[in-house]
PDB file of C-alpha atoms and ligand atoms in Angstrom:
ATOM      1  CA  MET A   1     200.197  66.411  87.312  1.00 85.00           C
ATOM      2  CA  ILE A   2     198.357  65.684  90.632  1.00 93.00           C
ATOM      3  CA  TYR A   3     194.559  66.406  89.901  1.00 97.00           C
ATOM      4  CA  ARG A   4     191.886  67.057  91.808  1.00 97.00           C
ATOM      5  CA  ALA A   5     188.724  66.540  90.324  1.00 98.00           C
ATOM      6  CA  ALA A   6     187.668  63.563  87.011  1.00 98.00           C
ATOM      7  CA  ILE A   7     185.061  64.250  84.418  1.00 98.00           C
ATOM      8  CA  PHE A   8     183.448  61.332  82.876  1.00 98.00           C
ATOM      9  CA  ASP A   9     181.410  60.641  79.536  1.00 98.00           C
ATOM     10  CA  LEU A  10     178.356  57.957  80.695  1.00 98.00           C
ATOM     11  CA  ASP A  11     178.084  55.889  76.904  1.00 97.00           C
ATOM     12  CA  GLY A  12     180.498  53.206  76.494  1.00 96.00           C
ATOM     13  CA  VAL A  13     182.503  54.828  79.477  1.00 98.00           C
ATOM     14  CA  ILE A  14     180.724  53.745  82.861  1.00 98.00           C
ATOM     15  CA  ALA A  15     178.290  51.508  80.960  1.00 98.00           C
ATOM     16  CA  ASP A  16     177.910  49.876  77.803  1.00 95.00           C
ATOM     17  CA  THR A  17     175.288  51.682  76.670  1.00 97.00           C
ATOM     18  CA  ALA A  18     176.276  52.860  73.745  1.00 94.00           C
ATOM     19  CA  ARG A  19     175.980  49.579  72.346  1.00 94.00           C
ATOM     20  CA  LEU A  20     172.294  50.169  73.291  1.00 97.00           C
ATOM     21  CA  HIS A  21     172.273  53.523  71.299  1.00 97.00           C
ATOM     22  CA  LEU A  22     173.621  51.543  68.276  1.00 96.00           C
ATOM     23  CA  ILE A  23     170.869  49.339  68.678  1.00 97.00           C
ATOM     24  CA  ALA A  24     168.305  51.617  68.110  1.00 98.00           C
ATOM     25  CA  TRP A  25     169.700  53.656  65.660  1.00 98.00           C
ATOM     26  CA  GLN A  26     170.418  50.566  63.193  1.00 97.00           C
ATOM     27  CA  GLN A  27     166.896  49.116  63.730  1.00 98.00           C
ATOM     28  CA  LEU A  28     165.756  52.869  62.767  1.00 98.00           C
ATOM     29  CA  ALA A  29     168.153  52.919  59.761  1.00 98.00           C
ATOM     30  CA  GLU A  30     166.879  49.338  58.561  1.00 97.00           C
ATOM     31  CA  GLY A  31     162.798  50.323  58.708  1.00 97.00           C
ATOM     32  CA  LEU A  32     163.908  52.912  56.740  1.00 97.00           C
ATOM     33  CA  ASN A  33     166.237  50.695  54.426  1.00 97.00           C
ATOM     34  CA  LEU A  34     169.209  52.784  54.813  1.00 96.00           C
ATOM     35  CA  PRO A  35     172.974  51.454  54.350  1.00 94.00           C
ATOM     36  CA  TRP A  36     174.676  50.810  57.698  1.00 94.00           C
ATOM     37  CA  THR A  37     178.769  50.826  56.887  1.00 88.00           C
ATOM     38  CA  ALA A  38     181.309  49.489  58.545  1.00 81.00           C
ATOM     39  CA  ASP A  39     182.377  52.731  59.572  1.00 87.00           C
ATOM     40  CA  THR A  40     178.594  54.220  60.806  1.00 93.00           C
ATOM     41  CA  GLU A  41     179.160  53.091  64.713  1.00 90.00           C
ATOM     42  CA  GLU A  42     182.592  54.400  65.184  1.00 85.00           C
ATOM     43  CA  ARG A  43     181.364  57.507  63.989  1.00 89.00           C
ATOM     44  CA  LEU A  44     177.911  57.903  65.796  1.00 93.00           C
ATOM     45  CA  LYS A  45     179.796  57.571  68.919  1.00 89.00           C
ATOM     46  CA  GLY A  46     179.311  60.498  71.225  1.00 90.00           C
ATOM     47  CA  LEU A  47     177.597  62.470  68.608  1.00 94.00           C
ATOM     48  CA  GLU A  48     173.817  64.078  70.213  1.00 95.00           C
ATOM     49  CA  ARG A  49     170.678  62.990  69.057  1.00 97.00           C
ATOM     50  CA  MET A  50     169.923  64.789  65.573  1.00 97.00           C
ATOM     51  CA  ALA A  51     173.830  64.826  64.905  1.00 96.00           C
ATOM     52  CA  SER A  52     173.556  61.227  65.011  1.00 97.00           C
ATOM     53  CA  LEU A  53     170.295  61.135  63.133  1.00 98.00           C
ATOM     54  CA  GLU A  54     172.365  63.046  60.061  1.00 98.00           C
ATOM     55  CA  VAL A  55     175.078  60.581  60.028  1.00 97.00           C
ATOM     56  CA  ILE A  56     172.291  57.909  59.790  1.00 97.00           C
ATOM     57  CA  LEU A  57     170.756  59.316  57.119  1.00 97.00           C
ATOM     58  CA  GLY A  58     173.859  60.436  55.013  1.00 96.00           C
ATOM     59  CA  GLU A  59     172.669  61.449  51.787  1.00 95.00           C
ATOM     60  CA  LYS A  60     169.468  60.664  51.636  1.00 97.00           C
ATOM     61  CA  SER A  61     169.189  63.672  54.790  1.00 98.00           C
ATOM     62  CA  SER A  62     167.070  66.247  51.736  1.00 98.00           C
ATOM     63  CA  ASN A  63     164.109  63.816  51.482  1.00 97.00           C
ATOM     64  CA  TYR A  64     163.020  64.331  55.335  1.00 98.00           C
ATOM     65  CA  THR A  65     161.682  67.532  56.157  1.00 98.00           C
ATOM     66  CA  GLU A  66     162.487  69.300  59.823  1.00 98.00           C
ATOM     67  CA  GLU A  67     159.438  68.039  60.813  1.00 98.00           C
ATOM     68  CA  ALA A  68     160.080  64.220  59.860  1.00 98.00           C
ATOM     69  CA  LYS A  69     163.468  64.694  61.237  1.00 98.00           C
ATOM     70  CA  ILE A  70     162.202  65.202  65.072  1.00 98.00           C
ATOM     71  CA  ALA A  71     159.677  62.202  64.351  1.00 98.00           C
ATOM     72  CA  LEU A  72     162.258  60.261  63.547  1.00 98.00           C
ATOM     73  CA  ALA A  73     164.642  61.140  66.362  1.00 98.00           C
ATOM     74  CA  ALA A  74     161.960  60.688  69.168  1.00 98.00           C
ATOM     75  CA  ARG A  75     161.190  56.692  67.639  1.00 98.00           C
ATOM     76  CA  LYS A  76     165.077  56.136  68.225  1.00 98.00           C
ATOM     77  CA  ASN A  77     165.115  57.651  71.737  1.00 98.00           C
ATOM     78  CA  SER A  78     161.632  55.651  72.593  1.00 98.00           C
ATOM     79  CA  ARG A  79     163.137  52.808  71.666  1.00 98.00           C
ATOM     80  CA  TYR A  80     166.663  53.385  73.625  1.00 98.00           C
ATOM     81  CA  GLN A  81     164.663  54.346  76.703  1.00 98.00           C
ATOM     82  CA  GLU A  82     162.673  50.727  76.156  1.00 97.00           C
ATOM     83  CA  LEU A  83     165.996  49.719  76.065  1.00 97.00           C
ATOM     84  CA  ILE A  84     167.362  51.252  79.205  1.00 97.00           C
ATOM     85  CA  ARG A  85     164.559  50.518  81.513  1.00 95.00           C
ATOM     86  CA  SER A  86     166.321  47.071  82.157  1.00 94.00           C
ATOM     87  CA  LEU A  87     169.788  48.094  83.731  1.00 97.00           C
ATOM     88  CA  SER A  88     171.036  47.580  86.628  1.00 97.00           C
ATOM     89  CA  PRO A  89     174.455  48.380  88.669  1.00 97.00           C
ATOM     90  CA  ALA A  90     175.217  45.101  87.732  1.00 96.00           C
ATOM     91  CA  ASP A  91     175.915  46.740  84.226  1.00 97.00           C
ATOM     92  CA  LEU A  92     178.553  48.865  85.308  1.00 98.00           C
ATOM     93  CA  LEU A  93     181.295  48.675  82.790  1.00 98.00           C
ATOM     94  CA  PRO A  94     184.877  46.615  84.344  1.00 98.00           C
ATOM     95  CA  GLY A  95     186.111  49.615  87.016  1.00 98.00           C
ATOM     96  CA  ALA A  96     183.428  51.980  86.580  1.00 98.00           C
ATOM     97  CA  GLY A  97     181.725  51.262  90.435  1.00 98.00           C
ATOM     98  CA  GLU A  98     185.505  50.980  91.877  1.00 98.00           C
ATOM     99  CA  LEU A  99     186.835  54.229  90.452  1.00 98.00           C
ATOM    100  CA  LEU A 100     183.645  56.390  91.254  1.00 98.00           C
ATOM    101  CA  ALA A 101     183.651  54.768  95.162  1.00 98.00           C
ATOM    102  CA  TRP A 102     187.288  55.200  95.276  1.00 97.00           C
ATOM    103  CA  LEU A 103     187.184  58.716  94.054  1.00 97.00           C
ATOM    104  CA  ASN A 104     183.962  59.202  96.349  1.00 97.00           C
ATOM    105  CA  SER A 105     186.265  57.991  99.508  1.00 96.00           C
ATOM    106  CA  GLN A 106     188.857  60.645  98.859  1.00 96.00           C
ATOM    107  CA  HIS A 107     186.344  63.555  98.639  1.00 96.00           C
ATOM    108  CA  ILE A 108     187.734  64.134  94.938  1.00 97.00           C
ATOM    109  CA  PRO A 109     184.826  66.106  92.955  1.00 97.00           C
ATOM    110  CA  VAL A 110     183.154  63.847  90.370  1.00 98.00           C
ATOM    111  CA  GLY A 111     181.563  65.492  87.744  1.00 98.00           C
ATOM    112  CA  LEU A 112     179.752  64.005  84.233  1.00 98.00           C
ATOM    113  CA  ALA A 113     180.049  65.316  80.915  1.00 98.00           C
ATOM    114  CA  SER A 114     177.056  63.259  78.604  1.00 98.00           C
ATOM    115  CA  ALA A 115     175.768  64.260  75.592  1.00 97.00           C
ATOM    116  CA  SER A 116     172.950  62.494  76.598  1.00 98.00           C
ATOM    117  CA  LYS A 117     169.673  63.445  77.641  1.00 98.00           C
ATOM    118  CA  ASN A 118     169.028  60.596  79.109  1.00 98.00           C
ATOM    119  CA  ALA A 119     171.848  60.332  81.580  1.00 98.00           C
ATOM    120  CA  PRO A 120     170.184  61.529  84.064  1.00 98.00           C
ATOM    121  CA  ALA A 121     167.864  58.100  83.988  1.00 97.00           C
ATOM    122  CA  VAL A 122     170.963  55.634  83.101  1.00 98.00           C
ATOM    123  CA  LEU A 123     172.872  56.733  86.418  1.00 98.00           C
ATOM    124  CA  GLU A 124     169.619  56.173  88.048  1.00 97.00           C
ATOM    125  CA  ALA A 125     169.262  52.801  87.056  1.00 97.00           C
ATOM    126  CA  LEU A 126     172.817  51.746  87.256  1.00 98.00           C
ATOM    127  CA  GLY A 127     172.611  52.879  91.231  1.00 98.00           C
ATOM    128  CA  ILE A 128     175.122  55.839  91.008  1.00 98.00           C
ATOM    129  CA  SER A 129     173.387  58.724  90.887  1.00 98.00           C
ATOM    130  CA  ARG A 130     174.545  59.880  94.229  1.00 98.00           C
ATOM    131  CA  CYS A 131     178.517  59.570  93.285  1.00 98.00           C
ATOM    132  CA  PHE A 132     178.571  62.529  90.942  1.00 98.00           C
ATOM    133  CA  SER A 133     178.208  66.000  92.212  1.00 97.00           C
ATOM    134  CA  VAL A 134     178.089  67.896  88.684  1.00 98.00           C
ATOM    135  CA  ILE A 135     175.550  66.554  85.776  1.00 98.00           C
ATOM    136  CA  ALA A 136     176.235  69.463  83.257  1.00 98.00           C
ATOM    137  CA  ASP A 137     173.511  69.637  80.919  1.00 98.00           C
ATOM    138  CA  PRO A 138     173.799  68.459  77.583  1.00 97.00           C
ATOM    139  CA  GLU A 139     171.004  71.348  76.390  1.00 96.00           C
ATOM    140  CA  LYS A 140     172.683  73.975  77.779  1.00 97.00           C
ATOM    141  CA  SER A 141     176.750  73.664  76.122  1.00 97.00           C
ATOM    142  CA  ALA A 142     177.107  73.198  72.157  1.00 97.00           C
ATOM    143  CA  PRO A 143     177.474  69.478  71.325  1.00 95.00           C
ATOM    144  CA  LYS A 144     180.875  67.826  71.320  1.00 96.00           C
ATOM    145  CA  PRO A 145     183.615  67.963  69.914  1.00 95.00           C
ATOM    146  CA  ALA A 146     183.384  71.640  71.113  1.00 97.00           C
ATOM    147  CA  PRO A 147     185.031  71.679  74.322  1.00 98.00           C
ATOM    148  CA  ASP A 148     181.973  73.400  75.924  1.00 98.00           C
ATOM    149  CA  ILE A 149     179.931  70.094  78.446  1.00 98.00           C
ATOM    150  CA  PHE A 150     183.855  69.438  79.526  1.00 98.00           C
ATOM    151  CA  LEU A 151     184.047  73.038  81.462  1.00 98.00           C
ATOM    152  CA  ALA A 152     180.266  73.454  82.496  1.00 98.00           C
ATOM    153  CA  ALA A 153     181.197  70.161  84.301  1.00 98.00           C
ATOM    154  CA  ALA A 154     184.741  71.513  85.342  1.00 98.00           C
ATOM    155  CA  LYS A 155     183.270  75.033  86.242  1.00 98.00           C
ATOM    156  CA  GLY A 156     180.062  73.244  88.576  1.00 98.00           C
ATOM    157  CA  LEU A 157     182.477  71.326  90.668  1.00 98.00           C
ATOM    158  CA  GLY A 158     184.399  74.751  91.087  1.00 98.00           C
ATOM    159  CA  ILE A 159     188.287  72.979  89.604  1.00 98.00           C
ATOM    160  CA  ASP A 160     190.190  74.881  86.901  1.00 98.00           C
ATOM    161  CA  PRO A 161     189.734  72.799  83.717  1.00 98.00           C
ATOM    162  CA  GLU A 162     194.024  71.899  83.781  1.00 98.00           C
ATOM    163  CA  PHE A 163     193.422  70.193  87.419  1.00 98.00           C
ATOM    164  CA  CYS A 164     190.365  68.134  85.529  1.00 98.00           C
ATOM    165  CA  ILE A 165     191.170  64.542  84.008  1.00 98.00           C
ATOM    166  CA  ALA A 166     188.578  63.574  81.649  1.00 98.00           C
ATOM    167  CA  PHE A 167     187.677  59.713  80.396  1.00 98.00           C
ATOM    168  CA  GLU A 168     185.908  59.478  76.938  1.00 98.00           C
ATOM    169  CA  ASP A 169     185.263  56.731  74.524  1.00 96.00           C
ATOM    170  CA  ALA A 170     184.220  58.511  71.338  1.00 94.00           C
ATOM    171  CA  PRO A 171     186.745  60.567  68.913  1.00 93.00           C
ATOM    172  CA  ALA A 172     184.772  63.665  69.466  1.00 94.00           C
ATOM    173  CA  GLY A 173     184.926  63.662  73.179  1.00 97.00           C
ATOM    174  CA  VAL A 174     188.517  63.545  72.961  1.00 98.00           C
ATOM    175  CA  SER A 175     188.862  66.061  70.822  1.00 97.00           C
ATOM    176  CA  ALA A 176     185.895  67.899  72.968  1.00 98.00           C
ATOM    177  CA  ILE A 177     188.144  67.679  76.518  1.00 98.00           C
ATOM    178  CA  LYS A 178     191.288  68.573  74.308  1.00 98.00           C
ATOM    179  CA  SER A 179     190.168  71.530  73.371  1.00 98.00           C
ATOM    180  CA  ALA A 180     188.995  72.393  76.543  1.00 98.00           C
ATOM    181  CA  ASP A 181     191.220  75.106  78.471  1.00 98.00           C
ATOM    182  CA  GLY A 182     194.274  72.347  78.982  1.00 98.00           C
ATOM    183  CA  MET A 183     191.981  69.170  80.519  1.00 98.00           C
ATOM    184  CA  THR A 184     193.745  66.125  80.374  1.00 98.00           C
ATOM    185  CA  ALA A 185     192.169  63.293  78.433  1.00 98.00           C
ATOM    186  CA  VAL A 186     191.819  59.393  78.921  1.00 98.00           C
ATOM    187  CA  GLY A 187     190.634  57.363  76.263  1.00 98.00           C
ATOM    188  CA  ILE A 188     189.008  54.049  76.960  1.00 97.00           C
ATOM    189  CA  GLY A 189     188.934  51.033  73.802  1.00 94.00           C
ATOM    190  CA  ASN A 190     190.478  51.666  70.585  1.00 90.00           C
ATOM    191  CA  PRO A 191     193.080  53.221  70.502  1.00 92.00           C
ATOM    192  CA  ASP A 192     192.999  54.102  66.429  1.00 92.00           C
ATOM    193  CA  SER A 193     190.388  56.537  66.591  1.00 90.00           C
ATOM    194  CA  LEU A 194     191.314  57.897  70.269  1.00 95.00           C
ATOM    195  CA  LYS A 195     194.799  59.181  69.256  1.00 95.00           C
ATOM    196  CA  ASP A 196     194.607  62.572  70.700  1.00 97.00           C
ATOM    197  CA  ALA A 197     194.056  61.231  74.242  1.00 98.00           C
ATOM    198  CA  ASP A 198     196.900  61.383  76.878  1.00 98.00           C
ATOM    199  CA  TYR A 199     196.682  58.210  77.891  1.00 97.00           C
ATOM    200  CA  MET A 200     194.405  55.187  76.639  1.00 98.00           C
ATOM    201  CA  LEU A 201     193.390  52.558  78.133  1.00 97.00           C
ATOM    202  CA  ASP A 202     191.170  49.185  77.612  1.00 96.00           C
ATOM    203  CA  SER A 203     188.693  49.846  80.299  1.00 96.00           C
ATOM    204  CA  LEU A 204     188.751  52.060  83.731  1.00 98.00           C
ATOM    205  CA  GLU A 205     190.026  48.812  85.550  1.00 97.00           C
ATOM    206  CA  GLN A 206     193.205  49.493  84.466  1.00 97.00           C
ATOM    207  CA  PHE A 207     193.123  52.847  85.978  1.00 97.00           C
ATOM    208  CA  VAL A 208     195.474  53.669  88.943  1.00 95.00           C
ATOM    209  CA  PRO A 209     193.772  56.205  90.897  1.00 95.00           C
ATOM    210  CA  ASN A 210     196.305  56.530  93.182  1.00 92.00           C
ATOM    211  CA  ASP A 211     199.029  58.023  91.161  1.00 90.00           C
ATOM    212  CA  PHE A 212     197.032  60.565  89.076  1.00 95.00           C
ATOM    213  CA  PHE A 213     194.902  62.343  92.204  1.00 92.00           C
ATOM    214  CA  LEU A 214     195.370  64.904  94.824  1.00 75.00           C
ATOM    215  CA  SER A 215     192.831  63.599  97.285  1.00 65.00           C
ATOM    216  CA  VAL A 216     191.019  66.748  99.382  1.00 61.00           C
ATOM    217  CA  LEU A 217     191.619  65.299 102.967  1.00 57.00           C
ATOM    218  CA  ALA A 218     195.486  65.226 101.890  1.00 61.00           C
ATOM    219  CA  GLU A 219     195.135  68.631 100.596  1.00 58.00           C
ATOM    220  CA  SER A 220     194.086  70.069 103.634  1.00 58.00           C
ATOM    221  CA  GLY A 221     197.108  68.997 105.312  1.00 57.00           C
ATOM    222  CA  MET A 222     199.358  70.653 102.152  1.00 51.00           C
ATOM    223  CA  ARG A 223     197.988  73.891 101.786  1.00 48.00           C
ATOM    224  CA  GLN A 224     200.939  76.066 102.902  1.00 39.00           C
ATOM    225  CA  ASN A 225     202.791  74.650  99.650  1.00 43.00           C
ATOM    226  CA  LYS A 226     199.951  75.215  96.627  1.00 45.00           C
ATOM    227  CA  ASP A 227     203.235  74.211  94.270  1.00 43.00           C
ATOM    228  CA  LEU A 228     203.327  70.942  95.985  1.00 42.00           C
ATOM    229  CA  ALA A 229     199.948  70.405  94.583  1.00 38.00           C
ATOM    230  CA  VAL A 230     200.284  70.382  91.501  1.00 34.00           C
ATOM    231  CA  ASN A 231     203.983  69.235  90.534  1.00 33.00           C
ATOM    232  CA  GLU A 232     204.515  65.941  89.200  1.00 33.00           C
TER     233      GLU A 232
HETATM  234  C1  BG6 B 301     176.210  60.370  73.853  1.00 92.26           C
HETATM  235  C2  BG6 B 301     175.902  58.782  73.042  1.00 92.26           C
HETATM  236  O1  BG6 B 301     176.397  59.584  75.222  1.00 92.26           O
HETATM  237  O2  BG6 B 301     174.450  60.729  73.532  1.00 92.26           O
HETATM  238  C3  BG6 B 301     175.369  59.077  71.259  1.00 92.26           C
HETATM  239  O3  BG6 B 301     177.428  58.402  72.806  1.00 92.26           O
HETATM  240  C4  BG6 B 301     173.979  59.527  71.896  1.00 92.26           C
HETATM  241  O4  BG6 B 301     175.215  58.008  70.771  1.00 92.26           O
HETATM  242  C5  BG6 B 301     173.762  60.999  72.272  1.00 92.26           C
HETATM  243  O5  BG6 B 301     173.244  59.797  70.345  1.00 92.26           O
HETATM  244  C6  BG6 B 301     172.451  61.619  72.635  1.00 92.26           C
HETATM  245  O6  BG6 B 301     171.953  60.763  73.520  1.00 92.26           O
HETATM  246  P1  BG6 B 301     170.080  61.196  73.873  1.00 92.26           P
HETATM  247  O7  BG6 B 301     170.022  59.790  74.871  1.00 92.26           O
HETATM  248  O8  BG6 B 301     170.195  62.709  74.618  1.00 92.26           O
HETATM  249  O9  BG6 B 301     170.062  60.772  72.571  1.00 92.26           O
HETATM  250 MG1   MG B 302     180.305  57.592  74.900  1.00 92.26          MG
END
């Protein structure tokens, strides 16, 4: 398959911000004397803010009112925002900057499908906002593992989901891609927890874009034969 667009998760794919989310959640859990078990980290990946809080609170959830939960989530978010203040282009994960630059140079549309409401600020700090032509709004989509945010990104790019390839580090994110109307999932990171991904990489550095994309520049010369553009 030759793809026409790329869609990225942000935290843990483009920058090591998944780690910063975990630091902020872990500090909140410690402050509340809540357990931090071995699988907490994996379970939190990709989950939106209030769903993450429920994982942290676990069986203690019913001890907190909705108001108290909103205050706890806001506390975690303030800590996270402190942590991302020091981000710079040096914090791009290996291969991320190079891949985005290549996609932009080939005029291949690039979208973001992150659950994070802080994504625009993180992209700005990393110096890559202008690499994305669409940033899907997590407040307008059902949270991952629902496919909605990936479908919204594809729609914003004007490319059918089956011609989009999407990159994710979280099990919930890979599930979202796999239910997004034929979209292809590239898992980044832990192969044990991302078994449903179509491709698996340790990092974006291993991704060879020439093998996957039809450049818009090349396509302009191929428009007469549509089949050619979608063949393996
Ligand atoms: C995801 C992260 O990208 O965004 C999660 O993987 C995080 O860890 C979620 O909880 C929501 O982020 P935010 O910044 O809106 O609280
Ligand atoms: Mg992620």
